[in-house]
Structures are given as C-alpha cells and as structure tokens.
XYZ file of C-alpha atoms in Angstrom:
571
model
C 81.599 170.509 71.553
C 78.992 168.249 69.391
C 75.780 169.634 69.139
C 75.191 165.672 70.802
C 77.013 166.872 73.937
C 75.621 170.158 74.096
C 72.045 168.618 74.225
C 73.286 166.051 77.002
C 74.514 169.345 79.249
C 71.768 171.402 78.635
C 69.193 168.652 79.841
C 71.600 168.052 82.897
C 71.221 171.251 83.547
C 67.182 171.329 83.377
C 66.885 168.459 85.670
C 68.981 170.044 88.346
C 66.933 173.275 87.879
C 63.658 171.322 88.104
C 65.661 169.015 91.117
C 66.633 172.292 92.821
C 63.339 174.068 92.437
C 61.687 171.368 94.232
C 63.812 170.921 97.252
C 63.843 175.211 97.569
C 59.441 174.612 97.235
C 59.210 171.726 99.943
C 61.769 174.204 102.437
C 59.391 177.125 101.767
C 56.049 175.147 102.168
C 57.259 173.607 105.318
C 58.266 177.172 106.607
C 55.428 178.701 105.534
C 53.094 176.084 106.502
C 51.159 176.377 109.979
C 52.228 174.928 113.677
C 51.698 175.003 116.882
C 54.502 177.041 119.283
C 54.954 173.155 120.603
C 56.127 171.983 117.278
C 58.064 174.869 116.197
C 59.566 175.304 119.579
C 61.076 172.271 119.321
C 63.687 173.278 116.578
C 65.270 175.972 119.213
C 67.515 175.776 122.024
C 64.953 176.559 124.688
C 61.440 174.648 124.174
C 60.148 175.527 127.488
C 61.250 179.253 127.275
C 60.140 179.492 123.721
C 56.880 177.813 124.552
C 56.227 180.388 127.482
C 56.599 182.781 125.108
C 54.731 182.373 121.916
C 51.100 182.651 121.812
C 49.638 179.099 122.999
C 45.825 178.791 122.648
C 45.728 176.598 120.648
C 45.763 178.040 117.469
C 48.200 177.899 114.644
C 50.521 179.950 112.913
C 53.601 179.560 110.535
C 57.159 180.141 111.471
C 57.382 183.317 110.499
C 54.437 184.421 112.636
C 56.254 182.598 116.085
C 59.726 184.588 114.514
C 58.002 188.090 114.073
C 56.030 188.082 117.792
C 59.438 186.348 119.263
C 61.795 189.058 118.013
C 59.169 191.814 119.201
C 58.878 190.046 122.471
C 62.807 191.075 122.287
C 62.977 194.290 121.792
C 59.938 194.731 124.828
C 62.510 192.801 127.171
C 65.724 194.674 125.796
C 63.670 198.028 126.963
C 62.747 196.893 130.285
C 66.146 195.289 131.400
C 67.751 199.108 130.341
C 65.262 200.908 132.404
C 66.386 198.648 135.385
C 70.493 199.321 134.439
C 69.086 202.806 134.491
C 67.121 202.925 138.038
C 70.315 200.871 139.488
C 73.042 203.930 137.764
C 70.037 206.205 139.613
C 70.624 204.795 142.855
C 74.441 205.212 142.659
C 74.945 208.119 143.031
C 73.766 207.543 146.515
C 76.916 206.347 147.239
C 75.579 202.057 147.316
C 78.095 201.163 144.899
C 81.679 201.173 144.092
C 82.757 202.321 140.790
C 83.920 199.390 139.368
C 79.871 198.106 139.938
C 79.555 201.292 138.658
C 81.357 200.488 135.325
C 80.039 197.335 134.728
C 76.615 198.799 134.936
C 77.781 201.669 132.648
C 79.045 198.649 130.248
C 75.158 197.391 130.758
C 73.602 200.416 129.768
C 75.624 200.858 126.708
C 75.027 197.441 125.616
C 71.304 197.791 126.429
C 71.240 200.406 124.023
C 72.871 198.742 121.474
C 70.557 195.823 121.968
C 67.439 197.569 121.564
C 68.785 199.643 117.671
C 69.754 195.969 116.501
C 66.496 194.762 117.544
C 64.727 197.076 115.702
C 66.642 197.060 112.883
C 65.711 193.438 112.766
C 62.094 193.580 113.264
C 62.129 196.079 110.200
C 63.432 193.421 108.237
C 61.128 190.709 109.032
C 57.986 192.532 109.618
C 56.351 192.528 106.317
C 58.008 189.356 104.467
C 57.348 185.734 105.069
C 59.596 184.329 102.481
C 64.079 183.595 102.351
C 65.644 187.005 102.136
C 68.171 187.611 100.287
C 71.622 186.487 101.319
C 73.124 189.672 102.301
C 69.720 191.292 103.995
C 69.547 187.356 105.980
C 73.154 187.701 107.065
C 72.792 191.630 108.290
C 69.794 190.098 110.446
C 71.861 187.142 111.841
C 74.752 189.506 112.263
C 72.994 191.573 114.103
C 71.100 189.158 116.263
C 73.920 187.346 117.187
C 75.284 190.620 118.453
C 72.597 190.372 120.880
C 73.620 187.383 122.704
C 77.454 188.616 122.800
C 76.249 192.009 124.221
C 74.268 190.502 126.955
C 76.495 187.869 127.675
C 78.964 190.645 127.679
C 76.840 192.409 130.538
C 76.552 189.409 132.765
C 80.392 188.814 132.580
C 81.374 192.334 133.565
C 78.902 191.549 136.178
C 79.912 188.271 137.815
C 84.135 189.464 137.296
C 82.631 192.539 139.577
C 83.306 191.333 143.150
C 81.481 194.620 144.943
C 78.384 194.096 142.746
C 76.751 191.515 143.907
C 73.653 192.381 144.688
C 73.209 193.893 141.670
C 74.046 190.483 140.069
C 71.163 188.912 142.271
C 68.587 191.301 140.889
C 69.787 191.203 137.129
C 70.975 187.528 137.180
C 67.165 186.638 136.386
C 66.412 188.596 133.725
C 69.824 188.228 132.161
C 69.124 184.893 132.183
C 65.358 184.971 131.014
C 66.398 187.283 127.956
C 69.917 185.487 126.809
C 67.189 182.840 126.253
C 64.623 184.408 124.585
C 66.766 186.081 122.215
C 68.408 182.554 121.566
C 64.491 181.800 120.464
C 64.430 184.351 118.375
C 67.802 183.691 116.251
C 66.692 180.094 116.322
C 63.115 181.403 114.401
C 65.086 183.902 112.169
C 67.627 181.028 110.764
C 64.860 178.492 110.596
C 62.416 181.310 108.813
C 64.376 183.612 106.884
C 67.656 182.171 106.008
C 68.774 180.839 103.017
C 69.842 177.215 103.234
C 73.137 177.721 101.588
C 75.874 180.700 101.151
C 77.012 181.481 97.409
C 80.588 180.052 97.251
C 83.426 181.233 95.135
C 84.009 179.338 92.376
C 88.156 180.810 92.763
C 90.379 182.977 94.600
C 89.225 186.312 93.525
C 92.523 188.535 94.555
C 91.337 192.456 94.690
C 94.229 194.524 95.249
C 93.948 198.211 94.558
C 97.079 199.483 95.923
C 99.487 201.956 93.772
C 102.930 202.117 94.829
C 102.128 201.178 98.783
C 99.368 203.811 98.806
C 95.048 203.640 98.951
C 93.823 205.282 96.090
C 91.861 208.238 96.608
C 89.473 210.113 95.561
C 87.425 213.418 96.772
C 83.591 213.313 96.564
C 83.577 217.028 98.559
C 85.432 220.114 98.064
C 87.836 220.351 100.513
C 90.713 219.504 98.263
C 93.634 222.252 99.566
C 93.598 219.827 102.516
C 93.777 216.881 100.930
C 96.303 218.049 98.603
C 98.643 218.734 101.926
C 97.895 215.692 103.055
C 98.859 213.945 99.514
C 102.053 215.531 99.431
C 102.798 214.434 102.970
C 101.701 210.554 103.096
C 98.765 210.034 100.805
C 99.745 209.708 97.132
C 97.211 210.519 95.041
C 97.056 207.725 92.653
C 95.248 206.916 89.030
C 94.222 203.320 89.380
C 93.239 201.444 86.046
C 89.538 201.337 87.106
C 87.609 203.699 88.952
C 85.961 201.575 91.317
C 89.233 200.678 92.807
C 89.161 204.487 94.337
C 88.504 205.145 97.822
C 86.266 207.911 98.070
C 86.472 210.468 100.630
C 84.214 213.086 101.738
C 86.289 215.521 104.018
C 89.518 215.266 105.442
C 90.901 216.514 109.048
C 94.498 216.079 109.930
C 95.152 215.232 113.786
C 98.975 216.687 114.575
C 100.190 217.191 118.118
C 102.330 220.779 116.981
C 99.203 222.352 115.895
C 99.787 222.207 112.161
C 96.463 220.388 111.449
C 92.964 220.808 112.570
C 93.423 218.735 115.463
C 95.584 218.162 118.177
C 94.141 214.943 119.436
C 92.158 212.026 117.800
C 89.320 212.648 119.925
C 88.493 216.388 118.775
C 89.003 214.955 115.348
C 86.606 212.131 115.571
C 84.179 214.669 117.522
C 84.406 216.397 114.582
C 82.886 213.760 112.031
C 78.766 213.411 111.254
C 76.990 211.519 112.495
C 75.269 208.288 111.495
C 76.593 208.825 107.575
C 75.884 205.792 105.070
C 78.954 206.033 103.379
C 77.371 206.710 99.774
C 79.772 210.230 100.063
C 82.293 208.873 100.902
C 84.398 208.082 104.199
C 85.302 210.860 106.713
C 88.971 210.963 106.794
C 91.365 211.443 109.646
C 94.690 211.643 108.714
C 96.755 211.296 112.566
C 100.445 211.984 112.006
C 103.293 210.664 113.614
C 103.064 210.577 117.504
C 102.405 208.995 121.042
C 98.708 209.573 121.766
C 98.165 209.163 125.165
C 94.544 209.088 124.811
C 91.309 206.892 125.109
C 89.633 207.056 121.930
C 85.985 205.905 121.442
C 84.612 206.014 117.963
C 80.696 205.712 118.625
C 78.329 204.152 116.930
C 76.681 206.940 115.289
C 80.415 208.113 113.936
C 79.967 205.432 110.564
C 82.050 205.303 107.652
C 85.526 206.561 109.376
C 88.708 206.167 108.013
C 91.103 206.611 109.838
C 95.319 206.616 108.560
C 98.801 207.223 110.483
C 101.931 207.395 109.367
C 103.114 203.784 110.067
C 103.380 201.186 112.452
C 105.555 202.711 115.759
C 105.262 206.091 114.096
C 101.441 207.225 114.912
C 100.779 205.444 118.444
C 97.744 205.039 120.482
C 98.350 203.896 123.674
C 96.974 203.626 127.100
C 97.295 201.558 130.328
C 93.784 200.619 131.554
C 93.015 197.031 132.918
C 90.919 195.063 135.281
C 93.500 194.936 138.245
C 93.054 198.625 138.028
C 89.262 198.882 138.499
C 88.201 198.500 134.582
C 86.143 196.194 133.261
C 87.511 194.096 130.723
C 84.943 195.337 127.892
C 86.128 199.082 129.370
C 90.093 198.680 129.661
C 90.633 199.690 125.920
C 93.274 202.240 124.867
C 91.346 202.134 121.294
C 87.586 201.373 121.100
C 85.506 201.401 117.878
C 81.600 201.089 117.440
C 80.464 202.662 114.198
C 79.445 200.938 111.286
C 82.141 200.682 108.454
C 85.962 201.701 110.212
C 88.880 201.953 108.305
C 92.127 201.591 110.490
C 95.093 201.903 108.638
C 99.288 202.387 109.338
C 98.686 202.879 113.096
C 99.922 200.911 116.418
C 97.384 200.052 118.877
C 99.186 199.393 122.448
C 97.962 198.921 126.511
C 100.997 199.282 128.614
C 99.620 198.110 131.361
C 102.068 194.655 131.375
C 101.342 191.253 132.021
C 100.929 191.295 135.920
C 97.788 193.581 134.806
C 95.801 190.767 133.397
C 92.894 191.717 131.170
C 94.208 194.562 129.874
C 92.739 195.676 126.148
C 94.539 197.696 123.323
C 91.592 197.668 121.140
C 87.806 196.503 121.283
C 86.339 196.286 118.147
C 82.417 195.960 118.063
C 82.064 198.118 114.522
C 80.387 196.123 111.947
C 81.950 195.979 108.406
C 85.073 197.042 110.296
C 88.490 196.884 108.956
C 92.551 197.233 109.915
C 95.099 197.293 107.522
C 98.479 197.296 108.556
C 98.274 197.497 112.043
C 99.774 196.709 115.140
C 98.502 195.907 117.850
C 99.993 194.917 121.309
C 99.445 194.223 125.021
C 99.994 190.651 127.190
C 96.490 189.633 128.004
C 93.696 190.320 125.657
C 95.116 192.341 123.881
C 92.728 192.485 120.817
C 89.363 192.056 121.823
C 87.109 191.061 118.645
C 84.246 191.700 120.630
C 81.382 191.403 118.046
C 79.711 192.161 114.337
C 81.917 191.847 111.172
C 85.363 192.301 110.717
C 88.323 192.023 108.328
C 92.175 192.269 109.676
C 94.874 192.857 106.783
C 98.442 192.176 106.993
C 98.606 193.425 110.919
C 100.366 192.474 113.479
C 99.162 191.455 117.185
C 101.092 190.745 120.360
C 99.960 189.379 123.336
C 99.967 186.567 125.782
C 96.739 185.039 127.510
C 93.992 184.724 124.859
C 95.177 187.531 123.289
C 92.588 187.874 120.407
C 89.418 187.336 121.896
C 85.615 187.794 121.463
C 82.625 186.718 119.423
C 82.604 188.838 116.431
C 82.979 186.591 112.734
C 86.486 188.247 112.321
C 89.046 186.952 109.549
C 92.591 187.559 109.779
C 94.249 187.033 106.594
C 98.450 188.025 106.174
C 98.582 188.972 109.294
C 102.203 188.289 111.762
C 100.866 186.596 115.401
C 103.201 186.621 117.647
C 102.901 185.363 121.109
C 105.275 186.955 123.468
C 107.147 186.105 127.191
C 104.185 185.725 129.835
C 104.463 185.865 133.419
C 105.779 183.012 135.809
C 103.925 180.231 135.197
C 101.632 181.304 132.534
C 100.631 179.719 128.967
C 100.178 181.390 125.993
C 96.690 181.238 124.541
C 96.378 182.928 121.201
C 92.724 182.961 121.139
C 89.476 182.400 123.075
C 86.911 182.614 121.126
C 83.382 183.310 122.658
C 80.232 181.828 120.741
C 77.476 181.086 123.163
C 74.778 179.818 120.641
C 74.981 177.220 117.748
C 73.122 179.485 115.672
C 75.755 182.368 115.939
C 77.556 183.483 112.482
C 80.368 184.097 114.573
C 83.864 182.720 115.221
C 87.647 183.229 114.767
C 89.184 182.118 111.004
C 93.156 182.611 110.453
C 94.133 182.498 107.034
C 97.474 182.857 105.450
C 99.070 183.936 108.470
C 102.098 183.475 110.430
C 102.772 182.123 114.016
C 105.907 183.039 115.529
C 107.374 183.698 118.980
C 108.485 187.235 119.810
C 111.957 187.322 120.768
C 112.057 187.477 124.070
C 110.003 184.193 124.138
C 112.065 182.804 121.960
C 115.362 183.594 124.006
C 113.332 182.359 126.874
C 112.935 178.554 125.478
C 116.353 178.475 124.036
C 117.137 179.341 128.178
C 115.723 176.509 129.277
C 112.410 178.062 130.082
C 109.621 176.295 129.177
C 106.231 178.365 128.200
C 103.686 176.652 126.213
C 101.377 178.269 123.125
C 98.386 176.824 122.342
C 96.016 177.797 119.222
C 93.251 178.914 121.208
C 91.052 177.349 124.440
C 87.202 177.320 124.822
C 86.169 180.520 126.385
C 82.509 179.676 125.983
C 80.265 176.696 125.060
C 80.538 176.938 121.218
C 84.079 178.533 120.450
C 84.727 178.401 116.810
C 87.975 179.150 115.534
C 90.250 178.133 112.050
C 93.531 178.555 111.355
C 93.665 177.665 107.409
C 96.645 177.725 105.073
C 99.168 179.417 107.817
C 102.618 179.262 108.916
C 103.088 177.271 112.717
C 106.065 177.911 113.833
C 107.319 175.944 116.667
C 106.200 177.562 119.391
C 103.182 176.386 118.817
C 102.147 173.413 121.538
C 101.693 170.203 119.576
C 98.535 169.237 121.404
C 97.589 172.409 119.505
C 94.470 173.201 122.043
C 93.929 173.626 125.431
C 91.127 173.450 127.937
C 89.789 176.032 130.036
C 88.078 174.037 132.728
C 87.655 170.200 132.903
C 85.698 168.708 130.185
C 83.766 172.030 129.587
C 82.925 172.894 125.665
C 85.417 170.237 124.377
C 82.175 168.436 122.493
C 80.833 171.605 121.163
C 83.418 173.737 120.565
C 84.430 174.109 117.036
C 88.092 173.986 116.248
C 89.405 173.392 112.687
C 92.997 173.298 110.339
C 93.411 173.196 107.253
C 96.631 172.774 105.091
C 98.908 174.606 107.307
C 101.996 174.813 107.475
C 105.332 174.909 109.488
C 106.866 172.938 112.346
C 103.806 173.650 114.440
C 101.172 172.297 112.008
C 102.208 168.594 112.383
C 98.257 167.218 114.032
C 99.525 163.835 114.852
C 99.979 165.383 118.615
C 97.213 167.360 118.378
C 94.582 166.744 121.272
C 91.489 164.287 120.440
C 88.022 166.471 121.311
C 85.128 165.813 119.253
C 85.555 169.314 118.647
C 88.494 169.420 116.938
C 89.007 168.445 112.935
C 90.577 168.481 110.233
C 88.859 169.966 107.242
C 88.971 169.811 103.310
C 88.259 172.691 100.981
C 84.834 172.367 101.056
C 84.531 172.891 104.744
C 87.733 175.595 104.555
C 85.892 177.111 101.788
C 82.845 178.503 104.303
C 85.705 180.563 106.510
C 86.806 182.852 103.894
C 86.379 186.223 102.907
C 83.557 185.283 100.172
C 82.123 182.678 102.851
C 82.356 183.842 106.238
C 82.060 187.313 105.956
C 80.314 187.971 102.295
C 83.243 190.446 102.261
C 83.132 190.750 98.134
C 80.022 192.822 98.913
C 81.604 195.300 101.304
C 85.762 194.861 101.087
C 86.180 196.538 97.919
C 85.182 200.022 98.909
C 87.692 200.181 101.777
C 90.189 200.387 98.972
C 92.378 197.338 101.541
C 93.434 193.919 99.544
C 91.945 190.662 100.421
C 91.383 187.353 98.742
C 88.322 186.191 98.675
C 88.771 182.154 98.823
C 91.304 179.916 99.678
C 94.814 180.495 97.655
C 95.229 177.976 94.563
C-alpha cells in the first residue's frame, strides 16, 4: 500500500472516529439531560402508568433518575404482590381451595421470589452509574428484567388456565395487571438509559469446537480425582486438548447409578448434594447419571449454579415422567425435568413426559436457568414438550419431539444443529413447532433456529403417505410480540407452505416478529408463505443479530461449557 493510500485510510478513519464520537455525545447528553416524567414517559409503553408513578411536582430529573426510582418502585411492588400469594397459600390450608389453585399459587410464589432477586440484582447495577454500561453488564440487566415480565405473565396464565381459582384471579388480576405494567416502565427506562445503542457484531463465523474424539475435555480444579478417574475410564475420556482454555473444569464429581455403585441412586440426592449458589470460577459440579430409566421429577434450583450434568447417551440415561394439565398440573409445573440455576450443562441424556397427546400441556423439560446449555439431547413429549420458559439459553445438536407448540416460552434461546421433528398428533390437530411468548417490544427475547433440520417423525410421515392430512406450521403467535427465526435450516416437506399460523383472529399478526433466512429444503419455498406485516424475509445483516455472537453474546460465556457452537452465520 502507498504511503498516498495509507494517509487517505487513516484520515477515513479519524473522521468516522470524530463522526462516531459525536453521535455517542448527543445520545449521552440527551440521556443525561433533565425532563419531566411527562416527557420521558412518553418513550414507554404505558404513559399514564409511568406518569402515576414517577415523581411529578414539577421538578426535573434525567432518565436515569425516572429509571433508578422506577425499578425500585419494582422491587416494593414485587414484595407486596408475594406477601399476598403468601396470605392466599395461608388461607388454604383451610380447605378454600383446590389444589390445582393451590399449584398455580405455589407457581406464584416461586416466581415472586424470583422476581424480587432479579430486581435487586438490577437495582445494584444501576444505582450508582448514570452513563451506557457495558455491553455484557446492559444485557445481564435486560436479561434479567425481561425475566420479570415472563415470570409474571407466567403467574397470571397459570391463573386464568385454573378454572377453581377464580376468586383468587379477581383479587390478583389488579395487581398483576398494575405491576406487568410498571415493570414494562421500568425495562422501557433501562433500554432508553443504560443500553448501548448497538451490539458488537462478528466480523466471521468464529467455529469453537473443543471436542477430542466425541468427548468434553476435562479437567479437575479439586482433589477428588479416584472418582473422576472411574468415571474417565467408564464414559469420560480424559483428553489433552491443544490449548488449555478449551478444558472444562470441574470441581467435584458424584456418579448417580441405580445398582448402588456410585454415590447416588437417584438424580435428586445427587443434585441435593451440590453447593449452593457457586460462581463457577472452581469449576462446575459434576454429575455423572449412568445408563437408566429415572422415574423421577428433578428440580435443579436456583441456588444449585454451575451444574453439569452428563449420561451415557441419548435412550441410554432417561428422565422421564408423566405430569400434565389434564391431570391437575399447571403447565409451568407438569415438567419431568426442571432447571433454574445459573449456568447448566445438560449433556448425552433424554428428556421425556409420557403423558401422550390426549394429555395436552404436558412438559418434558422447563428451562428458566440463565447461561443454560444442552448438548446432545433429546427431548420428547406431544404438546409442549420443551418449554424455553425464560433467561439465556444455548441448544447443541439435540433433538426435540413434539406436537402442539412444542418448543415454547420467552427465554432468547438458540438452537443451532439440532434434529426437529414434529410427530403424529391427535384427530384433528396441527402441528405447531413453536409459540413463542414475548409480551413487550423491549424484551431481548425470542426463538432463533439455525442450521437445523425439520423433518416428520415416522409415524407422521406414514400418516400423510395414508392419506391423512396433518399440517406443520413454523410457529403461531402465542403472545403479542412472538419473535422467532429459523435461519440457514433444512424444511423438509412437512412443513405447511403458508409457513405460519394464527392463534386467534387477527391477534399479534402486526407485531409479531417472524423471520427466514436462506433456508433450505422443500419446505423453505416463501412464495406460499402467509402475508402478515409480521413476517419477513431477512438479509445477513438482520440474520446476523440472531446468532450466537448477536443474540445471546454467547462468545463471552459458551466457551467454558467446553460444547461447540458457531458464533455467526456459516460462510
């Protein structure tokens, strides 16, 4: 290059500095500049509520002021709508409610809970700064404030689905209501205040992929290494990767075997077993669950963090169960598999409900652990089978079975390699592979598909070829702003060429989000496809945010889990 040229770059390069540095001053003098709650009200989804809520007399503060006092206003509302879950639970066991109004409030108080620890988790991290944090710190905050609208919507659902409960619904339904709303404000302040305008893209596919012959790499942080050397010899090879960060570390190991030859005999001793509320930094906890049925429930809670957990193989270490809402469950609570702490590792297990179609909601696994990830998994059940439910989550090269919006939720969860396969429904019934369930435009949340592949189960297959018509769509709107993608996957034909489907009238079809991009297979030809403002067709740019590196930020957090992934589109 001339030293001509080189002069000609470098001052390109200066004037978009100087070009960027003034757009990124004007954003943070407007932000930082003062309003009244009118003005800065008007940039949420509820003015009136928001307005109601700030302080009003007439004085002015910046955003960041409104954002701070909103998200405390939060976290006093979170604690007073738990207290009355609690005083309603109280009053049960007087025999005024049924237990599936029973469960549903149970669901309540959990999510209550969980409301109030993501509150003040976010409060922490916007109490003493009034400038852009830092992408990662911004997208924990969103994360976990978009939780907050899932979990409560979550409540109201198990509610209203809850025929014996309803005057419990007409003393909650208010303030359900009054704080989906407020905490709406609030995520509406945070993204206006504290989040960075744009995401750092990739500038290429960066493909991480530690594995050595099949197998994680390991490596022991603690001492407990006779174990892990039995468990080497038996499924986990230990390997030598070229670099060391490519190692998994581990801190302990317990092995879960139903003839009494481990430490445990079932998975929930073993997960009983691990510390609590661990920030990985040692290592993950490792339970090694050999091959077996477990007919168990298993809950990993949310102060059980950093869990790995590793069978034998798909339809060789089985969890399965038959819960489901025809049976008295809620949907949130019919999971054989359920999994709340921060930073899961699922790996060479099957995930099943065998409660069968005629069962309707009936869940194999309910995933609402953030940083969460399954690799090489099945799982299977008819209707929602895999509920997504919220957080951050990354699915690798699993498979999942199901019928009626079979992987459901509101969590931003990426499915990359991974086999779909829709399966024979009941009489009468579509297929709906997902239904996803954003509620606010400010969410991080949604569904994205990536380099997967869609094909009929068999006996779906031998169904059509019998003259039996059953239709699978890509997904329907289960709430006002579904998002899902399917980008750079495999559509067989039993995908529906209208490619999406309603769920009632004209309901979310203008602000639902449903996108494609370059896929592939008899099912990806969009010249059927069904015309809602909602639904595009997107270029790389646009495909670009619903990747690992763009949806998820998963370069920061993937590589530890020792599981492949690509972090952008493939080239």
């Amino acid at each position: 290059m001339s030293l001509k040229m080189s002069c000609q770059v470098a001052i390109c390069y200066c004037i978009f500095f100087i070009f960027y540095l003034s757009i990124a001053f004007a954003e943070d003098k407007a932000t930082s500049s003062n309003s009244t709650a009118a003005t800065i009200c008007k940039s949420t989804p509820y003015p009136s509520i928001c307005k109601s809520v700030l302080p009003n007399n007439n004085s002015t503060a910046n955003v960041y002021d409104y954002g701070r006092f909103s998200v405390r206003k939060s976290l006093s509302s979170a604690r007073k709508f738990l207290k009355m879950v609690e005083k309603y639970l109280h009053h049960s066991r007087a025999k005024y409610l049924t237990i599936s109004a029973i469960r549903a409030l149970e669901d309540c108080k959990l999510l209550a809970e969980l409301n109030m620890d993501f509150l003040s988790t976010s409060f922490q991290a916007v109490d003493k700064t009034s400038k852009t944090l830092p992408q990662l710190k911004a997208d924990d905050v969103q994360t976990l404030l978009s939780a907050i609208l899932t979990n409560t919507q979550t409540c109201l659902d198990g509610l209203q689905a809850t025929s014996s409960a309803w005057s419990i619904r007409n003393g909650l339904n208010v303030p359900l209501s009054n704080d989906t709303k407020l905490y709406s404000v609030s995520l509406a302040l945070f993204t206006k205040a504290w989040l960075p305008k744009t995401k750092k893209k990739p500038f290429h596919t960066n493909k991480h992929n530690p594995l050595k012959n099949g197998h994680l790499p390991f490596k022991m942080s603690a001492t407990n290494k006779a174990v892990y050397e039995t468990v080497s010899r038996r499924n986990l090879e230990e390997t030598a990767p070229d670099d060391d960060n490519d190692q998994v570390l581990v801190s302990d190991i317990v092995v879960v075997s139903q003839d009494g030859s481990g430490n445990c005999t079932t998975i929930t001793e073993a997960v009983a077993a691990a510390p609590n509320n661990t920030d990985g930094s040692n290592g993950y906890f490792l339970i090694y669950v050999t091959e077996g049925v477990y007919e168990e429930y298993v809950l990993v809670a949310k102060n059980k963090k950093y869990l790995m957990m590793i069978g034998d193989g798909i339809n060789k270490t089985v969890i399965t169960g038959n819960h489901s809402v025809i049976d008295g469950w809620t949907t949130f609570n019919s999971f054989s598999f359920a999994v709340a702490g921060q930073g899961f590792v699922g790996v060479n297990m099957t995930f099943r409900n065998t409660a069968g179609p005629e069962k309707h909601q009936a869940v194999a696994v309910r995933n609402g652990a953030d940083l969460s990830t399954f690799y090489s998994c099945s799982f299977e059940g008819y209707q929602d089978t895999l509920y997504a439910h919220s957080l951050r989550q990354f699915y690798r090269e699993c498979d999942i079975y199901g019928t009626v919006d079979f992987i459901f939720g509101n969590a931003a969860s990426l499915f990359q390699n991974c086999n779909i396969y829709p399966r024979l429904p009941l009489a009468n019934q579509f297929n709906a592979i997902t239904a996803q369930g954003r509620t606010d435009p400010n969410q991080n949340t949604g569904i994205s598909i990536h380099n997967c592949t869609i094909k009929a189960t068999d006996d779906l297959s031998l169904a059509s070829t019998s003259g039996k018509s059953v239709s699978t769509y890509l997904g329907r709107p289960w709430k006002e702003y579904s998002r899902t993608i399917y980008m750079q996957t495999f559509l067989d034909n039993v995908v529906h060429s209208a490619g999406w489907r309603a769920w009632s009238g004209d309901f979310a079809l203008n602000t639902s989000y449903y996108a494609e991009f370059n896929n592939t297979g008899p099912g990806s030809d969009f010249s059927g496809r069904v015309t809602w403002p909602g639904v595009h067709f997107i270029n790389s740019t646009d495909a670009a945010n619903f990747t690992v590196s763009g949806f998820l930020i998963g370069d920061d957090w993937l590589q530890q889990t020792g599981v492949p992934f690509s972090s952008g589109l493939l080239s």
